[in-house]
C-alpha cells in the first residue's frame, strides 16, 4: 500500500514538474486582464456592486474560479484518457448538439443554448475540444495518410459534422470556427492547393458581390463577374505552370485568354456593346475542355484537378449570390453589405461597429483609465461585454493596452506552436495544432470585426468575453493539451 502511494506521489510530482508553466502564466494573465475589461464593460456610473453576484463582473469571477478548478482536474487526469475516449466524447457531444436543435429556448434568434434554471450552457463551445480530440485520434493512427482520398475525406467529415448541427441551431458564427481546422490539415500535409482554393473562394465572393452592379466602361458587363472569371482563368493557367511544368502551354494559354478578352472588350466598347462575360464563359468552358483532353491524353491527374478547380470556382461564384440572398439570415446579409461598402447603415447593421470604432479611437495612446470609458459606461456599444469587449480595452487602456493584450495572445499562440512541435506522438501534435488554430481564429475574427475589418459574426474573444460556456470551453481546449504535453516523455509500462 505504501509503494502504491509512493508511485502516485512520484507520478504527480513528475507531472507538475513537466507542466509548461509559461503557458499557465499567460492563461492567468489573460484571465486577469479579461476580468478587468469585464468590469469596465459592465460597470455603471455610481455602482458599488462590482463583486456582487448580481453583476456580470461578479459572476465572471465565479466562471474564472470554476475554470481554474476545471483546469486543475484536467491536469490530474491520466493523459491516456483523452486518447482512449476521444471518439466517445465526440459522439456524446454530437448527440447533445443534435438534441439542442430541437430545444424550445431561443435566445437572440439562436437555439444553441440549453437552459437549466439560472444556468445556460452552449454545447457548441464544448464541441470544439471534442472535435479536436476525435480528429487527432483519427489522424494520429499509424495507417493514416493525408494523401489518401478516403482518409482525408473522413478527417474532413469529423470536422464538418458538428458544423452542420451548429448551423441547424442558427449559430453561424460558431460554425465558422471549424474552418480553422484547415490550418492543422495544412500543417499535417494537406496540399497547398486546397488552402489556395479556400482563399480564392473568399476573393471570388468579395469581388463578385462588391462589384456586381458596377458596369465596365460603357458596356453592359458586370465588373464583378468580369474580374472573377478572369481570375479563375489566370489562376487555372498559373496552376498549369506550378503543377504541370508546361511553360510553352502556359504562354499559349495566356496569349489566348488575354488576347481574346482584350479583343472582346475593344469590340464591345467601340463597335457593338455586348456583355463580355458571355465571351469569358465560353473561354472558360474551352479551357476546362482542354484540361480534360490533356488529362485523357497524358493520364496526368493534375490536369483533371485543375479542370475541377475551374468548374468549382465558377459554380461557387454563381451560387454566391443565391447564398447571400436566400440562405443567409437578413441581419447577416445586411452586415456583409455594410462591410463591403454596399450599404451604410450607421443606425442599424453598422451601428455596433461604428460605435466600437468611436470607443477605440477615443482611447488614444494611453486610454481613459480603468472604469472611465464614456462610450462603454453610457452603453453606446451593444454586446460590449461579450462579442465587442475588445472596444472596452481600446477605450480604457488605449493603444498601449490593446497592443499589450494582442501581444499576450501572440505569446500564447507562439507558445502553443512550440509545445505542439515538441510532441513525441502525432496525437499530441495534431491536437495542439487544432487548439492553436481555434485560438488564432477567434482572436483574428473577433478583433477584426470590432475594428470594422471583418463581418460581425458573433464569436467571443477568448478569456475576455462574458460567459461560463466559452470560458470553460477554452479552458478545456488548453488544459487538455497541457496535460498531454506534460506526459510526452513518460515511459509507459
PDB file of N, CA, C and O in Angstrom, residues 133-170:
ATOM      1  N   UNK A 133     -10.145  16.397 -30.304  1.00  0.00           N
ATOM      2  CA  UNK A 133      -9.703  15.083 -29.820  1.00  0.00           C
ATOM      3  C   UNK A 133      -9.983  13.991 -30.851  1.00  0.00           C
ATOM      4  O   UNK A 133      -9.123  13.142 -31.125  1.00  0.00           O
ATOM      5  N   UNK A 134     -11.190  14.026 -31.441  1.00  0.00           N
ATOM      6  CA  UNK A 134     -11.569  12.978 -32.391  1.00  0.00           C
ATOM      7  C   UNK A 134     -10.708  13.016 -33.644  1.00  0.00           C
ATOM      8  O   UNK A 134     -10.228  11.977 -34.117  1.00  0.00           O
ATOM      9  N   UNK A 135     -10.496  14.201 -34.195  1.00  0.00           N
ATOM     10  CA  UNK A 135      -9.707  14.290 -35.425  1.00  0.00           C
ATOM     11  C   UNK A 135      -8.241  13.984 -35.131  1.00  0.00           C
ATOM     12  O   UNK A 135      -7.538  13.406 -35.979  1.00  0.00           O
ATOM     13  N   UNK A 136      -7.754  14.322 -33.923  1.00  0.00           N
ATOM     14  CA  UNK A 136      -6.370  13.996 -33.553  1.00  0.00           C
ATOM     15  C   UNK A 136      -6.199  12.487 -33.399  1.00  0.00           C
ATOM     16  O   UNK A 136      -5.173  11.928 -33.806  1.00  0.00           O
ATOM     17  N   UNK A 137      -7.189  11.819 -32.830  1.00  0.00           N
ATOM     18  CA  UNK A 137      -7.106  10.367 -32.680  1.00  0.00           C
ATOM     19  C   UNK A 137      -7.136   9.677 -34.038  1.00  0.00           C
ATOM     20  O   UNK A 137      -6.361   8.748 -34.300  1.00  0.00           O
ATOM     21  N   UNK A 138      -8.025  10.139 -34.935  1.00  0.00           N
ATOM     22  CA  UNK A 138      -8.117   9.511 -36.257  1.00  0.00           C
ATOM     23  C   UNK A 138      -6.844   9.745 -37.068  1.00  0.00           C
ATOM     24  O   UNK A 138      -6.299   8.813 -37.674  1.00  0.00           O
ATOM     25  N   UNK A 139      -6.360  10.974 -37.081  1.00  0.00           N
ATOM     26  CA  UNK A 139      -5.180  11.287 -37.878  1.00  0.00           C
ATOM     27  C   UNK A 139      -3.888  10.805 -37.213  1.00  0.00           C
ATOM     28  O   UNK A 139      -2.840  10.734 -37.880  1.00  0.00           O
ATOM     29  N   UNK A 140      -3.955  10.485 -35.932  1.00  0.00           N
ATOM     30  CA  UNK A 140      -2.773  10.006 -35.226  1.00  0.00           C
ATOM     31  C   UNK A 140      -2.483   8.540 -35.436  1.00  0.00           C
ATOM     32  O   UNK A 140      -1.464   8.031 -34.955  1.00  0.00           O
ATOM     33  N   UNK A 141      -3.356   7.837 -36.161  1.00  0.00           N
ATOM     34  CA  UNK A 141      -3.117   6.418 -36.429  1.00  0.00           C
ATOM     35  C   UNK A 141      -1.891   6.238 -37.320  1.00  0.00           C
ATOM     36  O   UNK A 141      -1.592   7.076 -38.166  1.00  0.00           O
ATOM     37  N   UNK A 142      -1.215   5.093 -37.156  1.00  0.00           N
ATOM     38  CA  UNK A 142      -0.039   4.820 -37.985  1.00  0.00           C
ATOM     39  C   UNK A 142      -0.413   4.675 -39.449  1.00  0.00           C
ATOM     40  O   UNK A 142       0.383   4.965 -40.344  1.00  0.00           O
ATOM     41  N   UNK A 143      -1.615   4.204 -39.716  1.00  0.00           N
ATOM     42  CA  UNK A 143      -2.020   3.943 -41.101  1.00  0.00           C
ATOM     43  C   UNK A 143      -2.605   5.170 -41.803  1.00  0.00           C
ATOM     44  O   UNK A 143      -2.906   5.115 -42.992  1.00  0.00           O
ATOM     45  N   UNK A 144      -2.772   6.277 -41.069  1.00  0.00           N
ATOM     46  CA  UNK A 144      -3.375   7.452 -41.692  1.00  0.00           C
ATOM     47  C   UNK A 144      -2.423   8.080 -42.693  1.00  0.00           C
ATOM     48  O   UNK A 144      -1.225   8.236 -42.452  1.00  0.00           O
ATOM     49  N   UNK A 145      -2.978   8.450 -43.852  1.00  0.00           N
ATOM     50  CA  UNK A 145      -2.193   9.110 -44.897  1.00  0.00           C
ATOM     51  C   UNK A 145      -3.021  10.256 -45.465  1.00  0.00           C
ATOM     52  O   UNK A 145      -4.080  10.036 -46.045  1.00  0.00           O
ATOM     53  N   UNK A 146      -2.536  11.474 -45.297  1.00  0.00           N
ATOM     54  CA  UNK A 146      -3.259  12.649 -45.761  1.00  0.00           C
ATOM     55  C   UNK A 146      -3.513  12.616 -47.266  1.00  0.00           C
ATOM     56  O   UNK A 146      -4.488  13.196 -47.752  1.00  0.00           O
ATOM     57  N   UNK A 147      -2.650  11.933 -48.001  1.00  0.00           N
ATOM     58  CA  UNK A 147      -2.767  11.913 -49.454  1.00  0.00           C
ATOM     59  C   UNK A 147      -3.703  10.812 -49.964  1.00  0.00           C
ATOM     60  O   UNK A 147      -3.905  10.697 -51.168  1.00  0.00           O
ATOM     61  N   UNK A 148      -4.233  10.009 -49.044  1.00  0.00           N
ATOM     62  CA  UNK A 148      -5.269   9.046 -49.421  1.00  0.00           C
ATOM     63  C   UNK A 148      -6.621   9.739 -49.350  1.00  0.00           C
ATOM     64  O   UNK A 148      -6.993  10.291 -48.317  1.00  0.00           O
ATOM     65  N   UNK A 149      -7.348   9.673 -50.437  1.00  0.00           N
ATOM     66  CA  UNK A 149      -8.619  10.393 -50.519  1.00  0.00           C
ATOM     67  C   UNK A 149      -9.565   9.974 -49.404  1.00  0.00           C
ATOM     68  O   UNK A 149     -10.220  10.820 -48.794  1.00  0.00           O
ATOM     69  N   UNK A 150      -9.643   8.686 -49.117  1.00  0.00           N
ATOM     70  CA  UNK A 150     -10.584   8.198 -48.107  1.00  0.00           C
ATOM     71  C   UNK A 150     -10.228   8.727 -46.725  1.00  0.00           C
ATOM     72  O   UNK A 150     -11.108   9.178 -45.970  1.00  0.00           O
ATOM     73  N   UNK A 151      -8.944   8.680 -46.360  1.00  0.00           N
ATOM     74  CA  UNK A 151      -8.518   9.170 -45.043  1.00  0.00           C
ATOM     75  C   UNK A 151      -8.811  10.660 -44.897  1.00  0.00           C
ATOM     76  O   UNK A 151      -9.336  11.108 -43.866  1.00  0.00           O
ATOM     77  N   UNK A 152      -8.463  11.431 -45.922  1.00  0.00           N
ATOM     78  CA  UNK A 152      -8.679  12.875 -45.857  1.00  0.00           C
ATOM     79  C   UNK A 152     -10.164  13.202 -45.773  1.00  0.00           C
ATOM     80  O   UNK A 152     -10.587  14.095 -45.027  1.00  0.00           O
ATOM     81  N   UNK A 153     -10.993  12.465 -46.520  1.00  0.00           N
ATOM     82  CA  UNK A 153     -12.437  12.704 -46.519  1.00  0.00           C
ATOM     83  C   UNK A 153     -13.039  12.425 -45.145  1.00  0.00           C
ATOM     84  O   UNK A 153     -13.910  13.173 -44.673  1.00  0.00           O
ATOM     85  N   UNK A 154     -12.578  11.367 -44.478  1.00  0.00           N
ATOM     86  CA  UNK A 154     -13.106  11.044 -43.144  1.00  0.00           C
ATOM     87  C   UNK A 154     -12.699  12.129 -42.145  1.00  0.00           C
ATOM     88  O   UNK A 154     -13.507  12.546 -41.296  1.00  0.00           O
ATOM     89  N   UNK A 155     -11.443  12.585 -42.232  1.00  0.00           N
ATOM     90  CA  UNK A 155     -10.987  13.662 -41.340  1.00  0.00           C
ATOM     91  C   UNK A 155     -11.824  14.920 -41.546  1.00  0.00           C
ATOM     92  O   UNK A 155     -12.212  15.586 -40.573  1.00  0.00           O
ATOM     93  N   UNK A 156     -12.109  15.251 -42.814  1.00  0.00           N
ATOM     94  CA  UNK A 156     -12.956  16.411 -43.105  1.00  0.00           C
ATOM     95  C   UNK A 156     -14.354  16.203 -42.529  1.00  0.00           C
ATOM     96  O   UNK A 156     -14.962  17.117 -41.960  1.00  0.00           O
ATOM     97  N   UNK A 157     -14.886  14.985 -42.655  1.00  0.00           N
ATOM     98  CA  UNK A 157     -16.242  14.697 -42.161  1.00  0.00           C
ATOM     99  C   UNK A 157     -16.330  14.869 -40.649  1.00  0.00           C
ATOM    100  O   UNK A 157     -17.347  15.347 -40.127  1.00  0.00           O
ATOM    101  N   UNK A 158     -15.269  14.490 -39.928  1.00  0.00           N
ATOM    102  CA  UNK A 158     -15.259  14.649 -38.474  1.00  0.00           C
ATOM    103  C   UNK A 158     -15.412  16.122 -38.097  1.00  0.00           C
ATOM    104  O   UNK A 158     -16.083  16.467 -37.116  1.00  0.00           O
ATOM    105  N   UNK A 159     -14.822  17.003 -38.889  1.00  0.00           N
ATOM    106  CA  UNK A 159     -14.900  18.432 -38.623  1.00  0.00           C
ATOM    107  C   UNK A 159     -16.224  19.026 -39.092  1.00  0.00           C
ATOM    108  O   UNK A 159     -16.814  19.881 -38.414  1.00  0.00           O
ATOM    109  N   UNK A 160     -16.713  18.561 -40.232  1.00  0.00           N
ATOM    110  CA  UNK A 160     -17.907  19.164 -40.838  1.00  0.00           C
ATOM    111  C   UNK A 160     -19.195  18.779 -40.105  1.00  0.00           C
ATOM    112  O   UNK A 160     -20.132  19.581 -40.018  1.00  0.00           O
ATOM    113  N   UNK A 161     -19.253  17.568 -39.557  1.00  0.00           N
ATOM    114  CA  UNK A 161     -20.489  17.086 -38.933  1.00  0.00           C
ATOM    115  C   UNK A 161     -20.982  18.005 -37.810  1.00  0.00           C
ATOM    116  O   UNK A 161     -22.162  18.399 -37.796  1.00  0.00           O
ATOM    117  N   UNK A 162     -20.133  18.381 -36.840  1.00  0.00           N
ATOM    118  CA  UNK A 162     -20.629  19.329 -35.825  1.00  0.00           C
ATOM    119  C   UNK A 162     -20.997  20.685 -36.412  1.00  0.00           C
ATOM    120  O   UNK A 162     -21.898  21.355 -35.907  1.00  0.00           O
ATOM    121  N   UNK A 163     -20.315  21.100 -37.490  1.00  0.00           N
ATOM    122  CA  UNK A 163     -20.672  22.355 -38.151  1.00  0.00           C
ATOM    123  C   UNK A 163     -22.116  22.332 -38.618  1.00  0.00           C
ATOM    124  O   UNK A 163     -22.865  23.298 -38.454  1.00  0.00           O
ATOM    125  N   UNK A 164     -22.520  21.206 -39.215  1.00  0.00           N
ATOM    126  CA  UNK A 164     -23.885  21.076 -39.739  1.00  0.00           C
ATOM    127  C   UNK A 164     -24.900  21.208 -38.609  1.00  0.00           C
ATOM    128  O   UNK A 164     -25.910  21.921 -38.730  1.00  0.00           O
ATOM    129  N   UNK A 165     -24.641  20.538 -37.480  1.00  0.00           N
ATOM    130  CA  UNK A 165     -25.572  20.609 -36.352  1.00  0.00           C
ATOM    131  C   UNK A 165     -25.632  22.023 -35.764  1.00  0.00           C
ATOM    132  O   UNK A 165     -26.701  22.498 -35.370  1.00  0.00           O
ATOM    133  N   UNK A 166     -24.478  22.701 -35.718  1.00  0.00           N
ATOM    134  CA  UNK A 166     -24.445  24.061 -35.156  1.00  0.00           C
ATOM    135  C   UNK A 166     -25.179  25.031 -36.074  1.00  0.00           C
ATOM    136  O   UNK A 166     -25.885  25.934 -35.611  1.00  0.00           O
ATOM    137  N   UNK A 167     -25.034  24.860 -37.380  1.00  0.00           N
ATOM    138  CA  UNK A 167     -25.800  25.681 -38.325  1.00  0.00           C
ATOM    139  C   UNK A 167     -27.291  25.434 -38.141  1.00  0.00           C
ATOM    140  O   UNK A 167     -28.108  26.346 -38.230  1.00  0.00           O
ATOM    141  N   UNK A 168     -27.658  24.184 -37.841  1.00  0.00           N
ATOM    142  CA  UNK A 168     -29.054  23.855 -37.556  1.00  0.00           C
ATOM    143  C   UNK A 168     -29.584  24.574 -36.340  1.00  0.00           C
ATOM    144  O   UNK A 168     -30.795  24.775 -36.205  1.00  0.00           O
ATOM    145  N   UNK A 169     -28.690  24.981 -35.440  1.00  0.00           N
ATOM    146  CA  UNK A 169     -29.078  25.758 -34.259  1.00  0.00           C
ATOM    147  C   UNK A 169     -29.148  27.258 -34.558  1.00  0.00           C
ATOM    148  O   UNK A 169     -29.370  28.055 -33.658  1.00  0.00           O
ATOM    149  N   UNK A 170     -28.895  27.634 -35.832  1.00  0.00           N
ATOM    150  CA  UNK A 170     -28.866  29.033 -36.268  1.00  0.00           C
ATOM    151  C   UNK A 170     -27.743  29.802 -35.571  1.00  0.00           C
ATOM    152  O   UNK A 170     -27.884  30.957 -35.194  1.00  0.00           O
TER     153      UNK A 170
END
